[in-house]
């Protein structure tokens, strides 16, 4: 079962998200997700197996330029995660399908995503889900 997540699901979402975004704390993620949900331009989805939350996806509407797209808004996959032991069973595809349907319902004609250049698993997932690579970049910063 996949269902839309709301403010009542913040702790469940954060406990899943910390497994992917481990540079944050659960408390920080709860605060971030609460703010994101309040703005109304994003949606979280939860995947359950036998009433156990095993994954989530976060998608948003982006109105700024998205690499490789021509329309606005663009549906954007901000993050997707399935717990170890539940992977390679089509659950991420289910979550992605819900994100795409949500984006289409909200007027999007295109859907996009990104991944770190060295995240081979994510790259293969995106290719398997029929994403087309738009560009590769390496970003730089320096202190002034």
Short mmCIF file of C-alpha atoms in Angstrom, two decimals:
data_model
loop_
_atom_site.label_atom_id
_atom_site.label_comp_id
_atom_site.label_asym_id
_atom_site.label_seq_id
_atom_site.Cartn_x
_atom_site.Cartn_y
_atom_site.Cartn_z
CA UNK A 1 0.00 0.00 0.00
CA UNK A 2 1.18 3.51 -0.86
CA UNK A 3 -0.52 6.50 0.68
CA UNK A 4 -0.10 10.26 0.90
CA UNK A 5 1.69 11.36 4.05
CA UNK A 6 0.80 14.40 6.10
CA UNK A 7 1.82 16.16 9.28
CA UNK A 8 0.58 13.19 11.32
CA UNK A 9 3.31 11.10 9.63
CA UNK A 10 6.30 13.36 10.30
CA UNK A 11 8.01 10.99 12.75
CA UNK A 12 7.57 7.99 10.42
CA UNK A 13 8.94 10.01 7.49
CA UNK A 14 11.90 11.30 9.49
CA UNK A 15 12.80 7.84 10.77
CA UNK A 16 12.91 6.55 7.19
CA UNK A 17 14.64 9.63 5.79
CA UNK A 18 17.44 9.50 8.38
CA UNK A 19 18.49 6.19 6.84
CA UNK A 20 19.21 8.05 3.59
CA UNK A 21 20.07 11.56 4.77
CA UNK A 22 22.17 10.63 7.79
CA UNK A 23 23.90 14.01 8.06
CA UNK A 24 20.73 15.33 9.73
CA UNK A 25 18.97 14.41 12.95
CA UNK A 26 15.44 13.04 13.17
CA UNK A 27 14.42 16.23 14.96
CA UNK A 28 15.84 18.39 12.13
CA UNK A 29 14.07 16.30 9.51
CA UNK A 30 10.75 16.54 11.35
CA UNK A 31 11.09 20.34 11.45
CA UNK A 32 12.14 20.51 7.78
CA UNK A 33 9.36 18.22 6.61
CA UNK A 34 6.76 20.10 8.66
CA UNK A 35 7.76 23.35 6.98
CA UNK A 36 7.82 21.72 3.52
CA UNK A 37 4.32 20.28 3.99
CA UNK A 38 3.00 23.63 5.26
CA UNK A 39 4.06 25.38 2.05
CA UNK A 40 1.80 23.08 -0.01
CA UNK A 41 4.09 22.67 -3.03
CA UNK A 42 5.41 19.24 -2.05
CA UNK A 43 3.96 15.85 -1.30
CA UNK A 44 5.33 12.90 0.64
CA UNK A 45 4.20 9.33 0.03
CA UNK A 46 4.70 6.33 2.33
CA UNK A 47 5.00 2.70 1.25
CA UNK A 48 3.76 0.06 3.68
CA UNK A 49 4.23 -3.71 3.65
CA UNK A 50 2.17 -5.64 6.21
CA UNK A 51 1.40 -2.36 8.01
CA UNK A 52 5.13 -1.60 8.39
CA UNK A 53 6.47 1.61 6.80
CA UNK A 54 9.26 0.48 4.47
CA UNK A 55 9.82 3.48 2.23
CA UNK A 56 8.94 7.00 1.25
CA UNK A 57 9.18 9.46 -1.59
CA UNK A 58 9.19 13.24 -1.59
CA UNK A 59 8.19 15.17 -4.67
CA UNK A 60 7.66 18.85 -5.29
CA UNK A 61 6.55 21.40 -7.84
CA UNK A 62 9.50 23.41 -9.13
CA UNK A 63 8.81 26.72 -10.81
CA UNK A 64 12.44 27.72 -11.36
CA UNK A 65 14.38 26.34 -14.31
CA UNK A 66 14.97 22.59 -14.11
CA UNK A 67 17.85 21.26 -16.21
CA UNK A 68 16.62 19.67 -19.44
CA UNK A 69 12.98 20.78 -19.15
CA UNK A 70 10.87 23.20 -21.16
CA UNK A 71 7.72 23.73 -19.09
CA UNK A 72 6.75 24.99 -15.65
CA UNK A 73 5.94 23.83 -13.09
CA UNK A 74 8.00 20.64 -13.21
CA UNK A 75 7.32 17.73 -10.91
CA UNK A 76 10.55 16.88 -9.11
CA UNK A 77 11.60 13.79 -7.22
CA UNK A 78 13.40 15.21 -4.19
CA UNK A 79 14.09 11.87 -2.57
CA UNK A 80 13.06 8.24 -2.62
CA UNK A 81 14.04 5.47 -0.24
CA UNK A 82 13.21 1.82 0.40
CA UNK A 83 14.60 -0.03 3.43
CA UNK A 84 17.18 -2.78 2.95
CA UNK A 85 15.49 -6.13 2.60
CA UNK A 86 12.58 -4.64 0.64
CA UNK A 87 14.52 -3.37 -2.37
CA UNK A 88 14.26 -4.66 -5.94
CA UNK A 89 10.62 -5.61 -5.51
CA UNK A 90 9.05 -2.70 -7.42
CA UNK A 91 8.20 -0.64 -4.33
CA UNK A 92 10.22 2.42 -5.40
CA UNK A 93 8.48 2.26 -8.77
CA UNK A 94 5.11 2.36 -6.96
CA UNK A 95 6.21 5.43 -5.01
CA UNK A 96 7.50 7.12 -8.15
CA UNK A 97 4.21 6.42 -9.94
CA UNK A 98 2.31 8.17 -7.14
CA UNK A 99 4.68 11.16 -7.37
CA UNK A 100 4.22 11.37 -11.12
CA UNK A 101 0.42 11.17 -10.81
CA UNK A 102 0.47 13.91 -8.16
CA UNK A 103 2.64 16.12 -10.38
CA UNK A 104 0.37 15.57 -13.38
CA UNK A 105 -2.70 16.37 -11.25
CA UNK A 106 -0.95 19.62 -10.28
CA UNK A 107 -0.47 20.70 -13.90
CA UNK A 108 2.99 19.34 -14.67
CA UNK A 109 3.85 18.12 -18.14
CA UNK A 110 7.35 17.03 -17.15
CA UNK A 111 8.95 15.24 -14.23
CA UNK A 112 12.62 15.43 -13.25
CA UNK A 113 15.11 14.29 -10.65
CA UNK A 114 18.81 14.22 -9.90
CA UNK A 115 21.41 12.14 -8.12
CA UNK A 116 24.97 12.52 -7.00
CA UNK A 117 27.42 11.77 -9.80
CA UNK A 118 28.89 8.79 -7.90
CA UNK A 119 25.55 7.30 -6.75
CA UNK A 120 25.49 4.37 -9.14
CA UNK A 121 22.43 2.73 -7.54
CA UNK A 122 20.38 5.89 -7.97
CA UNK A 123 21.64 6.32 -11.53
CA UNK A 124 20.52 2.79 -12.43
CA UNK A 125 17.14 3.34 -10.73
CA UNK A 126 16.53 6.51 -12.74
CA UNK A 127 17.49 4.81 -16.00
CA UNK A 128 15.23 1.83 -15.19
CA UNK A 129 12.36 4.27 -14.54
CA UNK A 130 12.80 5.77 -18.03
CA UNK A 131 14.40 9.04 -16.99
CA UNK A 132 16.64 10.57 -19.67
CA UNK A 133 19.96 11.99 -18.53
CA UNK A 134 19.89 15.76 -19.13
CA UNK A 135 23.35 16.84 -18.01
CA UNK A 136 26.31 16.09 -15.74
CA UNK A 137 27.87 18.80 -13.64
CA UNK A 138 30.36 19.15 -10.86
CA UNK A 139 29.70 22.11 -8.58
CA UNK A 140 32.46 24.10 -6.89
CA UNK A 141 32.59 26.50 -3.95
CA UNK A 142 35.24 28.50 -2.13
CA UNK A 143 35.28 30.72 0.90
CA UNK A 144 35.71 34.46 0.39
#
